[in-house]
Short mmCIF file of C-alpha atoms in Angstrom, two decimals:
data_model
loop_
_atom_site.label_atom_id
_atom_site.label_comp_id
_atom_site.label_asym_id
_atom_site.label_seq_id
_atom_site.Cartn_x
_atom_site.Cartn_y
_atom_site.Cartn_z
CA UNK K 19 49.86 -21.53 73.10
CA UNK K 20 49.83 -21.73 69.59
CA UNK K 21 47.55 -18.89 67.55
CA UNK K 22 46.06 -22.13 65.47
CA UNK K 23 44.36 -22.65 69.13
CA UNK K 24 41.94 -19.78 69.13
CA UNK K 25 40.38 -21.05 65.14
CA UNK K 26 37.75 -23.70 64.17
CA UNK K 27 39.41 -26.19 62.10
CA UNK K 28 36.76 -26.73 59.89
CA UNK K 29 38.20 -24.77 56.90
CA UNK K 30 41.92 -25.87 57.29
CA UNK K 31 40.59 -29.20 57.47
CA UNK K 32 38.37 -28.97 54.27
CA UNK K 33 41.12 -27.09 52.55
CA UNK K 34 43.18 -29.86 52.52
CA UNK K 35 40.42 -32.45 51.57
CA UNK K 36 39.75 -29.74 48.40
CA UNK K 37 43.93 -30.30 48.17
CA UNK K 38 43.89 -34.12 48.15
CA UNK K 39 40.57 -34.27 45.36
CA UNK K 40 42.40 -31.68 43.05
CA UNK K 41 45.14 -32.84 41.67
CA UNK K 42 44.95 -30.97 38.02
CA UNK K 43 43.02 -27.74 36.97
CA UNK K 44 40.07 -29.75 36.02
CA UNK K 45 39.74 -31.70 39.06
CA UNK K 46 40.12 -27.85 40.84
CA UNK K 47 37.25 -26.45 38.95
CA UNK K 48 34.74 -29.55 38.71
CA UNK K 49 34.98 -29.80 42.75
CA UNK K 50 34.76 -25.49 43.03
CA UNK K 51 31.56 -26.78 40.63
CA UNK K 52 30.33 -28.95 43.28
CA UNK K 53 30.49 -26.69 45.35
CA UNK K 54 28.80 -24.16 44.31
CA UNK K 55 26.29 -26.16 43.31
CA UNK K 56 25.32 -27.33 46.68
CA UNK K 57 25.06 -23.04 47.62
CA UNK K 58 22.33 -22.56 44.82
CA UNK K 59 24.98 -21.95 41.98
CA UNK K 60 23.97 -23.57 38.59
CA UNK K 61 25.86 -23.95 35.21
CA UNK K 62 25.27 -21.69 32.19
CA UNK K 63 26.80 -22.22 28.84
CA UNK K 64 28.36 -20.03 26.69
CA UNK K 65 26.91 -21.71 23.47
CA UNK K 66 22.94 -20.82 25.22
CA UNK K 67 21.35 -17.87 25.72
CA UNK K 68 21.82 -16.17 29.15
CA UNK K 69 18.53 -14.25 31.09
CA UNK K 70 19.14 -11.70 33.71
CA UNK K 71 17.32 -13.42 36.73
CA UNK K 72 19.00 -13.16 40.19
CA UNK K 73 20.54 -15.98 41.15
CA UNK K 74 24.52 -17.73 40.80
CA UNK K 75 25.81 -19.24 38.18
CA UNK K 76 29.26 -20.45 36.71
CA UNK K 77 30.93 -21.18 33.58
CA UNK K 78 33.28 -23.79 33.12
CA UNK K 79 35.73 -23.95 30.55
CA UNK K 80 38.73 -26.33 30.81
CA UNK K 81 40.73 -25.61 33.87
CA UNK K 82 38.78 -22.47 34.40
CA UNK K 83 35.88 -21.14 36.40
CA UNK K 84 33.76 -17.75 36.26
CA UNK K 85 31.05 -17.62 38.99
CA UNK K 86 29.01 -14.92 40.31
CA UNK K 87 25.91 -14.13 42.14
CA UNK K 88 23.11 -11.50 40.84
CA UNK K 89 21.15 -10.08 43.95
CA UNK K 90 17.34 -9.30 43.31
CA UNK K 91 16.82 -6.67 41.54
CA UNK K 92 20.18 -5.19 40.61
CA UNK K 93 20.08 -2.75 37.77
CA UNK K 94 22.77 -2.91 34.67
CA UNK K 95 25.18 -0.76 36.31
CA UNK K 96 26.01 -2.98 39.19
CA UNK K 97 29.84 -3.00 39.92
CA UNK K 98 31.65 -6.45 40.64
CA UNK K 99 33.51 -7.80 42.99
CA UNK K 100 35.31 -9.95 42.35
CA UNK K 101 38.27 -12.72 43.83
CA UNK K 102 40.82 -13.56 41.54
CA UNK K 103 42.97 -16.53 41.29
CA UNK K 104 44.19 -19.52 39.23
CA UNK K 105 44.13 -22.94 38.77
CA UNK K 106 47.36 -24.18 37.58
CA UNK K 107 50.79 -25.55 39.33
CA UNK K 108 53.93 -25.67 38.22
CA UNK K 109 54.44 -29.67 37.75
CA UNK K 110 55.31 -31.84 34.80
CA UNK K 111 52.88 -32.63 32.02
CA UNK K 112 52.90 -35.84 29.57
CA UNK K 113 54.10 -35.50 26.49
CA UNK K 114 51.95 -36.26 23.13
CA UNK K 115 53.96 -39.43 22.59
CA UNK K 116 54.51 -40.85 26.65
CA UNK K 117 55.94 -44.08 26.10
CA UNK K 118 59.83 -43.86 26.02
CA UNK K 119 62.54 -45.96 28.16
CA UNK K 120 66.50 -47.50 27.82
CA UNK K 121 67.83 -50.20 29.83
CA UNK K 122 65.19 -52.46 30.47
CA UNK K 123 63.29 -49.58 32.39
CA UNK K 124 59.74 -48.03 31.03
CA UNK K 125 59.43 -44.35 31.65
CA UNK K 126 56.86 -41.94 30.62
CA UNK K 127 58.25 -38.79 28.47
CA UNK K 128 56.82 -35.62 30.22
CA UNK K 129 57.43 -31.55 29.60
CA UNK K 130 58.57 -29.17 32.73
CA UNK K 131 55.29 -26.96 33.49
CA UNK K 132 55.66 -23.43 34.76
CA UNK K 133 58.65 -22.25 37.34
CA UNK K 134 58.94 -26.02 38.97
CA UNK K 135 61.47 -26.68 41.81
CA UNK K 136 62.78 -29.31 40.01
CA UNK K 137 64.38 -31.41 42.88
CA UNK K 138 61.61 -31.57 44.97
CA UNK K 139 60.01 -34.19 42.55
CA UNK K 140 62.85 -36.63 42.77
CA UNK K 141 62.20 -39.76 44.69
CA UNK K 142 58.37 -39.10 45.44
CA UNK K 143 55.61 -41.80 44.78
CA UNK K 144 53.16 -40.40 42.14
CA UNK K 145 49.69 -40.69 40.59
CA UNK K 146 48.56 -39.65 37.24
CA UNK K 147 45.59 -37.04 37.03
CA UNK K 148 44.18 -34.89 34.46
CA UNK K 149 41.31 -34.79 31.16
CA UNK K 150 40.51 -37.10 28.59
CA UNK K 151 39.21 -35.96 25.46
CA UNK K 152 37.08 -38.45 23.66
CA UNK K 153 36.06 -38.80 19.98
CA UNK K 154 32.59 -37.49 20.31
CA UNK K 155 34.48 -34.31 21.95
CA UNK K 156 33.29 -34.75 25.58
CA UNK K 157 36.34 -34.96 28.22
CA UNK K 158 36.69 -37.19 31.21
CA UNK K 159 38.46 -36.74 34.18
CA UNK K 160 40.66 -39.57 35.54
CA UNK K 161 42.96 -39.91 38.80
CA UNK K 162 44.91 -42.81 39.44
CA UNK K 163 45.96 -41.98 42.90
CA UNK K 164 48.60 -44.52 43.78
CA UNK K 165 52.03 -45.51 43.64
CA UNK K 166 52.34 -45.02 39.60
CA UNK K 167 55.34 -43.12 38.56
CA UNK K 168 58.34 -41.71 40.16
CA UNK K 169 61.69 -39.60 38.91
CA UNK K 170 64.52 -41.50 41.17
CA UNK K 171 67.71 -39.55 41.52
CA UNK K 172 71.14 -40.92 41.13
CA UNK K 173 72.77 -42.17 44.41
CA UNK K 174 75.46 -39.98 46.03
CA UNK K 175 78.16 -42.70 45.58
CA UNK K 176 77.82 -41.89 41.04
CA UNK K 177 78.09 -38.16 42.03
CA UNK K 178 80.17 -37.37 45.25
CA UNK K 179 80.13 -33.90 44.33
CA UNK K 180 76.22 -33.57 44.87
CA UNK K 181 76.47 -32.52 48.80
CA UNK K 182 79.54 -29.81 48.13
CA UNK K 183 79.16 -28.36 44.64
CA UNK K 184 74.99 -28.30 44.54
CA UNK K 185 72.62 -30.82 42.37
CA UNK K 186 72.23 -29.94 38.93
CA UNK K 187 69.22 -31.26 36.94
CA UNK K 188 69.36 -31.75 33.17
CA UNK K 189 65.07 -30.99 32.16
CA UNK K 190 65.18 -33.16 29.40
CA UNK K 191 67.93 -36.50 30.46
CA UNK K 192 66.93 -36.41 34.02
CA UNK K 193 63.25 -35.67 35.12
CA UNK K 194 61.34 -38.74 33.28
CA UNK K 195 59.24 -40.86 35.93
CA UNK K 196 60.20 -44.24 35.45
CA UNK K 197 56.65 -46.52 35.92
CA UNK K 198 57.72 -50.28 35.15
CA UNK K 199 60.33 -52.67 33.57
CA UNK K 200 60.57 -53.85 30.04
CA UNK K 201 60.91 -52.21 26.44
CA UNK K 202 58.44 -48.95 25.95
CA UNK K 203 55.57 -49.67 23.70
CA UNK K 204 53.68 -47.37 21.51
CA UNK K 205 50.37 -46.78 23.23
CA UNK K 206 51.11 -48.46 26.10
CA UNK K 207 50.10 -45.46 28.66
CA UNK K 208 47.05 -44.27 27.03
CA UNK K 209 46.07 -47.68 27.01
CA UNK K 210 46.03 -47.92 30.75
CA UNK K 211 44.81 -44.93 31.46
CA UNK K 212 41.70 -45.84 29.66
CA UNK K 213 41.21 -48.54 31.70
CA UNK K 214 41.37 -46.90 34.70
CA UNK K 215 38.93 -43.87 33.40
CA UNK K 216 36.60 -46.54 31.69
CA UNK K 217 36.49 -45.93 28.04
CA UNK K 218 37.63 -47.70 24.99
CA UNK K 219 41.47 -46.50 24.39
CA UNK K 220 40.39 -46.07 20.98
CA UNK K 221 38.13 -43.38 22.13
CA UNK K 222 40.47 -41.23 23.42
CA UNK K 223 41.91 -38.51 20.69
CA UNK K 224 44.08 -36.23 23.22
CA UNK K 225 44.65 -35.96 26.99
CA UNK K 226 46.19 -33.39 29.22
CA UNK K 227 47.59 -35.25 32.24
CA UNK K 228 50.39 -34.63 34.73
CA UNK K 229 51.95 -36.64 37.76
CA UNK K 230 51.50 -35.50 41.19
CA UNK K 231 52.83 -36.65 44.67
CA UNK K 232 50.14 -38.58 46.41
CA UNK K 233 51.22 -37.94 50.34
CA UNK K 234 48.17 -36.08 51.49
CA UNK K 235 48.16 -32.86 52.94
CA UNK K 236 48.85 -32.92 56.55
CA UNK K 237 48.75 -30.76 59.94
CA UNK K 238 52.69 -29.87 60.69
CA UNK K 239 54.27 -28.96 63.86
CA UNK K 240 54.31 -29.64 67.44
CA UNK K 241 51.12 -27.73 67.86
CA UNK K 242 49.59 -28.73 64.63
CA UNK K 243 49.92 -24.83 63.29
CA UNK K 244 51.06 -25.52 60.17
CA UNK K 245 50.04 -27.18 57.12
CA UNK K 246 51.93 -28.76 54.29
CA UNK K 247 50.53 -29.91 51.02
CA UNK K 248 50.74 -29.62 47.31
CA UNK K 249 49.72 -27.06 45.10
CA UNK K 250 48.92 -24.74 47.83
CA UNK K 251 49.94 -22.10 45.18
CA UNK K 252 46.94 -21.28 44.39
CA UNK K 253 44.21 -23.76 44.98
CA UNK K 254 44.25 -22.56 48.19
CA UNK K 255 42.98 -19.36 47.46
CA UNK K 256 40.71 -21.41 44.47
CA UNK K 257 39.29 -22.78 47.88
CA UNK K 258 39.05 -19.55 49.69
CA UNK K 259 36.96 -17.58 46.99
CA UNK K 260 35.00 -20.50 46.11
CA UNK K 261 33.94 -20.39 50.25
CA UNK K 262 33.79 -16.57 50.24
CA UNK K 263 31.38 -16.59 47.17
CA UNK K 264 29.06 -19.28 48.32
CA UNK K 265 28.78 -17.53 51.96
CA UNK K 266 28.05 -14.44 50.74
CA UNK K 267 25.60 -15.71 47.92
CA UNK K 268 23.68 -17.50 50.85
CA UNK K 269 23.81 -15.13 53.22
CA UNK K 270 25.84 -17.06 55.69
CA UNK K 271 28.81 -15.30 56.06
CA UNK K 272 27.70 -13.65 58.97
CA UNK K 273 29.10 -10.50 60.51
CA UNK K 274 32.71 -9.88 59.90
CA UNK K 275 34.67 -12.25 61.29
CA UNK K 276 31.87 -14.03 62.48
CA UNK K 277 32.64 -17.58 61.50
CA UNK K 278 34.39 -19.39 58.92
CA UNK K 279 33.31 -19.45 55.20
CA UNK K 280 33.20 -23.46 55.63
CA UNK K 281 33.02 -26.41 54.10
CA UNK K 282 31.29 -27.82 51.30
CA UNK K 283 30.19 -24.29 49.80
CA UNK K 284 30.43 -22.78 53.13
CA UNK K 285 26.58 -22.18 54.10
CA UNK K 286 23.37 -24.13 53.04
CA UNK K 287 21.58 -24.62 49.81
CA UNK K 288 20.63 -21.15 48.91
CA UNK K 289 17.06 -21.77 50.64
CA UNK K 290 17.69 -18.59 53.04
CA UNK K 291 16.31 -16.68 50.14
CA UNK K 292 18.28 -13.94 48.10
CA UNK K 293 20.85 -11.67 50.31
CA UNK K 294 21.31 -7.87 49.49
CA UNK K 295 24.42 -7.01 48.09
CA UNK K 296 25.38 -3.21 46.89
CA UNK K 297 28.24 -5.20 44.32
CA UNK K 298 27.90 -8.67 42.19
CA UNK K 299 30.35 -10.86 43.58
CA UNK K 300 32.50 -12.87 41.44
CA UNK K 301 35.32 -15.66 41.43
CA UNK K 302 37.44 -15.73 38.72
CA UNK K 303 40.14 -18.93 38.69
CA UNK K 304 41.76 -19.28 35.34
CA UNK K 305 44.21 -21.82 34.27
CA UNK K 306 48.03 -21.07 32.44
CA UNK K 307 48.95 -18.24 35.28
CA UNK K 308 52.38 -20.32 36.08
CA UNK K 309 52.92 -20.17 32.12
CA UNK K 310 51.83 -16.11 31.02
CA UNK K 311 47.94 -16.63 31.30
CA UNK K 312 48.16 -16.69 27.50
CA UNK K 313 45.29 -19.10 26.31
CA UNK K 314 41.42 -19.00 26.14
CA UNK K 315 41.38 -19.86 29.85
CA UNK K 316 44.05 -17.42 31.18
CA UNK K 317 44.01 -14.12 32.18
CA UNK K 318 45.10 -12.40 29.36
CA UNK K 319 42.00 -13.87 27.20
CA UNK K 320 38.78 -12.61 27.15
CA UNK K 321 36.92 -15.02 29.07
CA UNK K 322 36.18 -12.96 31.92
CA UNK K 323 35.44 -9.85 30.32
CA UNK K 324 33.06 -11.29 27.98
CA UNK K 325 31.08 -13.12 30.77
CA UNK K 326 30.98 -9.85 33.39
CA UNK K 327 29.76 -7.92 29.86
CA UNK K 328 27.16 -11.11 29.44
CA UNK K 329 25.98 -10.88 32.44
CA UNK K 330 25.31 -6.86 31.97
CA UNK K 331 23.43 -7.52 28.98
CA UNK K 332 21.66 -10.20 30.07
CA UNK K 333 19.89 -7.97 32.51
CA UNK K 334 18.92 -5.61 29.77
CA UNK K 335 21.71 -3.04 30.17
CA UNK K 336 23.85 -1.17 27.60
CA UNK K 337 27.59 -0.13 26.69
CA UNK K 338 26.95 2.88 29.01
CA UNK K 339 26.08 0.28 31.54
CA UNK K 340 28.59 -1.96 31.22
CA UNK K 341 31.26 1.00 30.86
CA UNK K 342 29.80 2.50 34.70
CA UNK K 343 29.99 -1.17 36.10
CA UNK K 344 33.46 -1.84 35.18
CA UNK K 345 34.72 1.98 36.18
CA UNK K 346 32.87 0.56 39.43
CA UNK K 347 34.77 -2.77 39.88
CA UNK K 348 37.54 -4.05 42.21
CA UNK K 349 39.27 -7.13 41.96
CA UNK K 350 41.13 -8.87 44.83
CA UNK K 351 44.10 -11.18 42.81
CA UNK K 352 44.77 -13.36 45.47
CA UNK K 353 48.12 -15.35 44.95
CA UNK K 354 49.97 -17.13 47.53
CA UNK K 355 53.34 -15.24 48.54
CA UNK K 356 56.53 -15.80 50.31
CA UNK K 357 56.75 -15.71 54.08
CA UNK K 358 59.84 -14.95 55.08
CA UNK K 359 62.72 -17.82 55.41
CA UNK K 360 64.37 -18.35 58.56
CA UNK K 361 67.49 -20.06 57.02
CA UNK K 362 67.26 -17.56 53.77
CA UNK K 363 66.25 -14.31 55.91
CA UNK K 364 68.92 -11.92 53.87
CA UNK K 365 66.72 -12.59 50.48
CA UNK K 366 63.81 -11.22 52.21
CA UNK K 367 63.24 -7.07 52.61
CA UNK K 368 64.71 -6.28 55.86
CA UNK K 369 61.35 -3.97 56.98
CA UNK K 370 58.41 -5.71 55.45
CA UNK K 371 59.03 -10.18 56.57
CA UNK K 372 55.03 -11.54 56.39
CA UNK K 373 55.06 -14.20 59.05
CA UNK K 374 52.96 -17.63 58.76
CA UNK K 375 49.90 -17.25 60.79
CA UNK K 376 49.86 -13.74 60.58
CA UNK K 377 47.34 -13.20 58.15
CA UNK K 378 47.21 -12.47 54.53
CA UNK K 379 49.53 -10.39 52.78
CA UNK K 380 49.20 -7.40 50.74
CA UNK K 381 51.69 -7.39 47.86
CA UNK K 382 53.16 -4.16 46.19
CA UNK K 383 55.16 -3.61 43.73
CA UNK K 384 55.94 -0.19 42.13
CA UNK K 385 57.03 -1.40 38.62
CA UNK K 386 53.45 -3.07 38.51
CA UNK K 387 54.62 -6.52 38.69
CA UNK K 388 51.86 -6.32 41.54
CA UNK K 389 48.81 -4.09 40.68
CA UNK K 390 48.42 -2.83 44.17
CA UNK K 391 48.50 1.36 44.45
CA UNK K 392 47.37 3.26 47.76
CA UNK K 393 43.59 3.10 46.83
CA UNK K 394 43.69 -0.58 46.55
CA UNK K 395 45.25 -1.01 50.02
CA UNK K 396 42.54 1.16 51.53
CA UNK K 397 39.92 -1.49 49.85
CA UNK K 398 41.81 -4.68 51.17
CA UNK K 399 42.71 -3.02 54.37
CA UNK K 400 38.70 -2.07 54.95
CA UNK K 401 37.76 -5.46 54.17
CA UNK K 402 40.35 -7.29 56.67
CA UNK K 403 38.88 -4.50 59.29
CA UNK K 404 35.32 -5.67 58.69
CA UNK K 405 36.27 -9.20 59.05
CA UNK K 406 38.46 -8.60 62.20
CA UNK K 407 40.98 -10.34 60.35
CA UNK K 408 45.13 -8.94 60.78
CA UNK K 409 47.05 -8.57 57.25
CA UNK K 410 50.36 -7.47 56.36
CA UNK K 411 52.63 -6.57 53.78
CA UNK K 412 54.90 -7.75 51.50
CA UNK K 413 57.85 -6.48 48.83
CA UNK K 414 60.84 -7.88 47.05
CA UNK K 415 64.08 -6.96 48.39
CA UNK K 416 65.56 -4.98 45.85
CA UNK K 417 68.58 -7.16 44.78
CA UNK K 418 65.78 -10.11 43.39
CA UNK K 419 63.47 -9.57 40.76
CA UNK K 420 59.77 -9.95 41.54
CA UNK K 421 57.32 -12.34 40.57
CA UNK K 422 54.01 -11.03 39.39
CA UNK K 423 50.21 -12.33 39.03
CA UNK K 424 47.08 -12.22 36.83
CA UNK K 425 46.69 -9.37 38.72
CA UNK K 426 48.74 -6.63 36.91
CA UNK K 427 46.84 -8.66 33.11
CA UNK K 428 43.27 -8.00 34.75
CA UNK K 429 43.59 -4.63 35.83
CA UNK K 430 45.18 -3.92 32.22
CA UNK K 431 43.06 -5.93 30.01
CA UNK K 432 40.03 -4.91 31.77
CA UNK K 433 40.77 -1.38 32.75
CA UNK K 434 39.45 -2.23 36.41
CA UNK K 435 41.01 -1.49 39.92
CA UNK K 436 43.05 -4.52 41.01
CA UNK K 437 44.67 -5.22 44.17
CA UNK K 438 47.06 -8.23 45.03
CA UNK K 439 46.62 -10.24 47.95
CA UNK K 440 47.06 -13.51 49.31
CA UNK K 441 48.38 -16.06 52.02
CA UNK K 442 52.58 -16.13 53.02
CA UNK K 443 53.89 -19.24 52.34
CA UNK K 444 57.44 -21.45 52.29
CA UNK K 445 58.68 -23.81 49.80
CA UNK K 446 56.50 -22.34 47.06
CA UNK K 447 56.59 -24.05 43.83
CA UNK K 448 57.63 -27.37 45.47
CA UNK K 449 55.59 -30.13 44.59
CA UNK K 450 54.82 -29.49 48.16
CA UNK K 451 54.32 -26.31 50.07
CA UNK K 452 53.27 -24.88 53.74
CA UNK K 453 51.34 -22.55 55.48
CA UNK K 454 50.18 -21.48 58.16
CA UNK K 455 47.24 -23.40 59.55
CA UNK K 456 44.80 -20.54 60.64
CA UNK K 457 45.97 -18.29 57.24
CA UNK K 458 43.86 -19.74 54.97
CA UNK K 459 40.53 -19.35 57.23
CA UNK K 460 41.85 -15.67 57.87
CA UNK K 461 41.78 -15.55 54.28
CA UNK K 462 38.62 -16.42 53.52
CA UNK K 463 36.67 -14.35 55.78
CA UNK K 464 38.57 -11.45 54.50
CA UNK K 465 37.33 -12.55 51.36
CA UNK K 466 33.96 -12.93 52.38
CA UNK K 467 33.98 -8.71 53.95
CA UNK K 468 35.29 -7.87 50.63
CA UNK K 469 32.75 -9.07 48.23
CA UNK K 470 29.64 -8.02 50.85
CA UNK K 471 31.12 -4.75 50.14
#
């Protein structure tokens, strides 16, 4: 019998709705919004003042989200907890001037984002998603999820060499979508993605949009116990923490292991009244992780110090209290990471080969690509005992270089302990990925142990 057997659906299955709705960073964020939301969460500004009254709130900020909860009466000092992740894909992005073509074909000029597999977006139907910005400086979101664009690859009988020497992708000649027939026209794009969003094309002063494959995310297998879907890496820990943090702000996370996080902000309205929590719990999801987290809503900025500092003050505390909350602090960066390959086993290490379905993953790395040391396992590995949930480990094999996170950028921007996590995965940085089917609820209610403390 399959593992997937002995699991509620009910996140898996929401996962993938969360998936399907989200196919930029804003779309991520405004639906983690939502969410939250529904659990009690409201927004704060950054331009207002902020009080100190228990509650949760979030701050949006492009493709990023801070949330966190304040329990009732929690002095200055109060550590965090907090869940880490980001927003972002690697994908294609439009360029500032779209509208190019040759040969009677109309194509749409677009930029390689982050660490793409380039090949795996040849041949695939896709919509257009992303943010509007609009004269008066407000932004609107706008997904045309259909049958719009798509980067066809030349047939095997203008390149017989493809199946014996490997394909070989120029970024630049041969990864523009092609979306209609005629001569390009200045404008032509922007103009019909205004009508689709519903504003005046005049309006509309810059956009940040990207393609994406419109397949939805499906159940995989004989048994159903996988899942495949796009940008898996990381919404689906986006997903996770967003659950985690609304179950634990509404006290409905239960005993460990004792149900899923959910759906929908994962446990009421925040009616149940106030839980008590020894930390703050926090999700962090910034945007620009595939690129260096370099920007005002990436890890390296100061966006999440200055809220978690905010948030200090706002309850009346001090430096001294903001210095003995952050020396108090753990953050779980959770990341998706590679399961290991059955037709690619000899890139994997030999002793340490996370398997789908197994549970999340621990990831180390001794250079600090990873910011995982021995006291951070002891933290993850106490939460994942709480929760009743099986982990395991994962390293490079020493011949490959290692990726890395926001994890190692938190703990050294911040100066707070910072352990990497997160679900094993295949295919990752396709424009579609898979998983294991009951990884991402194990997930979560490890998540959920972890920021009850």
């Amino acid at each position: 019998m399959s593992t997937s057997a002995r699991f509620d659906r009910g996140h898996t299955d929401d996962l993938m709705s969360f998936l399907a709705a989200s196919p930029s960073p804003y779309h991520a964020v405004a639906n983690a919004a939502e969410r939250l939301e529904k659990a009690g969460f409201r927004q704060v500004l950054e331009t207002d003042a902020w009080d100190g009254s228990a509650g949760g709130r979030f701050v949006l900020r492009g493709g990023a989200i801070i949330a966190w909860f304040v329990p009732e009466g929690a002095p200055p000092h109060t550590p965090f907890r907090i869940v880490g992740a980001h927003t972002d894909s690697p994908n294609l992005r439009v360029k500032p001037l779209p509208d190019t073509g040759s040969y009677g074909w109309r194509q749409i000029a677009v930029e390689i984002y982050g660490g793409t597999l380039l090949n795996t977006w040849l041949d695939r139907d896709l919509g257009l998603a992303g943010r509007l910005t609009l004269r008066d400086g407000s932004h609107r979101l706008v997904n045309i999820d259909r049958a719009l664009l798509r980067v066809p690859q030349l047939a095997v009988h203008l390149d017989r060499s493809v199946n014996t020497d490997g394909l070989k992708l120029d970024r630049q000649r041969h990864m523009q979508p092609i979306w209609g027939l005629g001569e390009p026209e200045e404008g032509d794009l922007i103009r019909f993605v205004a009508e689709e969003a519903g504003v005046a094309a005049e309006d509309i002063t810059g956009w940040d949009l990207m393609p994406h494959a419109i397949e939805p995310p499906a159940y995989l297998g004989r048994d159903r116990e996988l899942v495949a879907g796009p940008r898996m890496d990381n919404l689906l820990s986006v997903h996770a923490g967003t659950a985690a943090l609304a179950a634990v702000a509404t006290g409905s996370g239960g005993s460990a292991g004792a149900g899923t996080p959910g759906a929908s902000g994962a446990g009421g309205d925040g009616s149940s009244g106030t839980p008590s929590l020894p930390y703050i719990p926090v999700l962090a999801a910034f945007d620009h992780e595939e690129n260096g987290s370099q920007s005002d809503t990436g890890a390296d900025g100061p966006l999440l110090g200055t809220v978690l500092e905010r948030s200090v003050l706002a309850r009346g505390g001090t430096y001294e209290d903001r210095a003995r909350a952050f020396a108090g602090t753990v953050c779980l960066s959770s990341d998706t990471g590679h399961a290991v390959h059955p037709n690619y086993a000899e890139r994997h290490d030999p002793t340490h080969q996370p398997r789908a379905n197994g549970g999340p993953i621990l990831k180390v790395n001794v250079n600090m690509r990873y910011a995982t040391d021995g006291s951070g396992r002891g933290v993850f590995a106490a939460a994942c005992e709480k929760a009743g949930v099986p982990w395991q480990s994962f390293v490079s094999n020493n011949s490959m270089p290692c990726g890395t996170t926001i994890g190692p950028i938190t703990a050294a921007r911040h100066g707070i302990q910072t352990v990497d996590i997160g679900v094993a995965i295949l295919s990752m940085h396709s424009a579609r990925e898979l998983c294991g089917a009951d990884d991402p609820y194990l997930l979560a209610n490890a998540l959920v142990a972890f920021l009850e403390g």
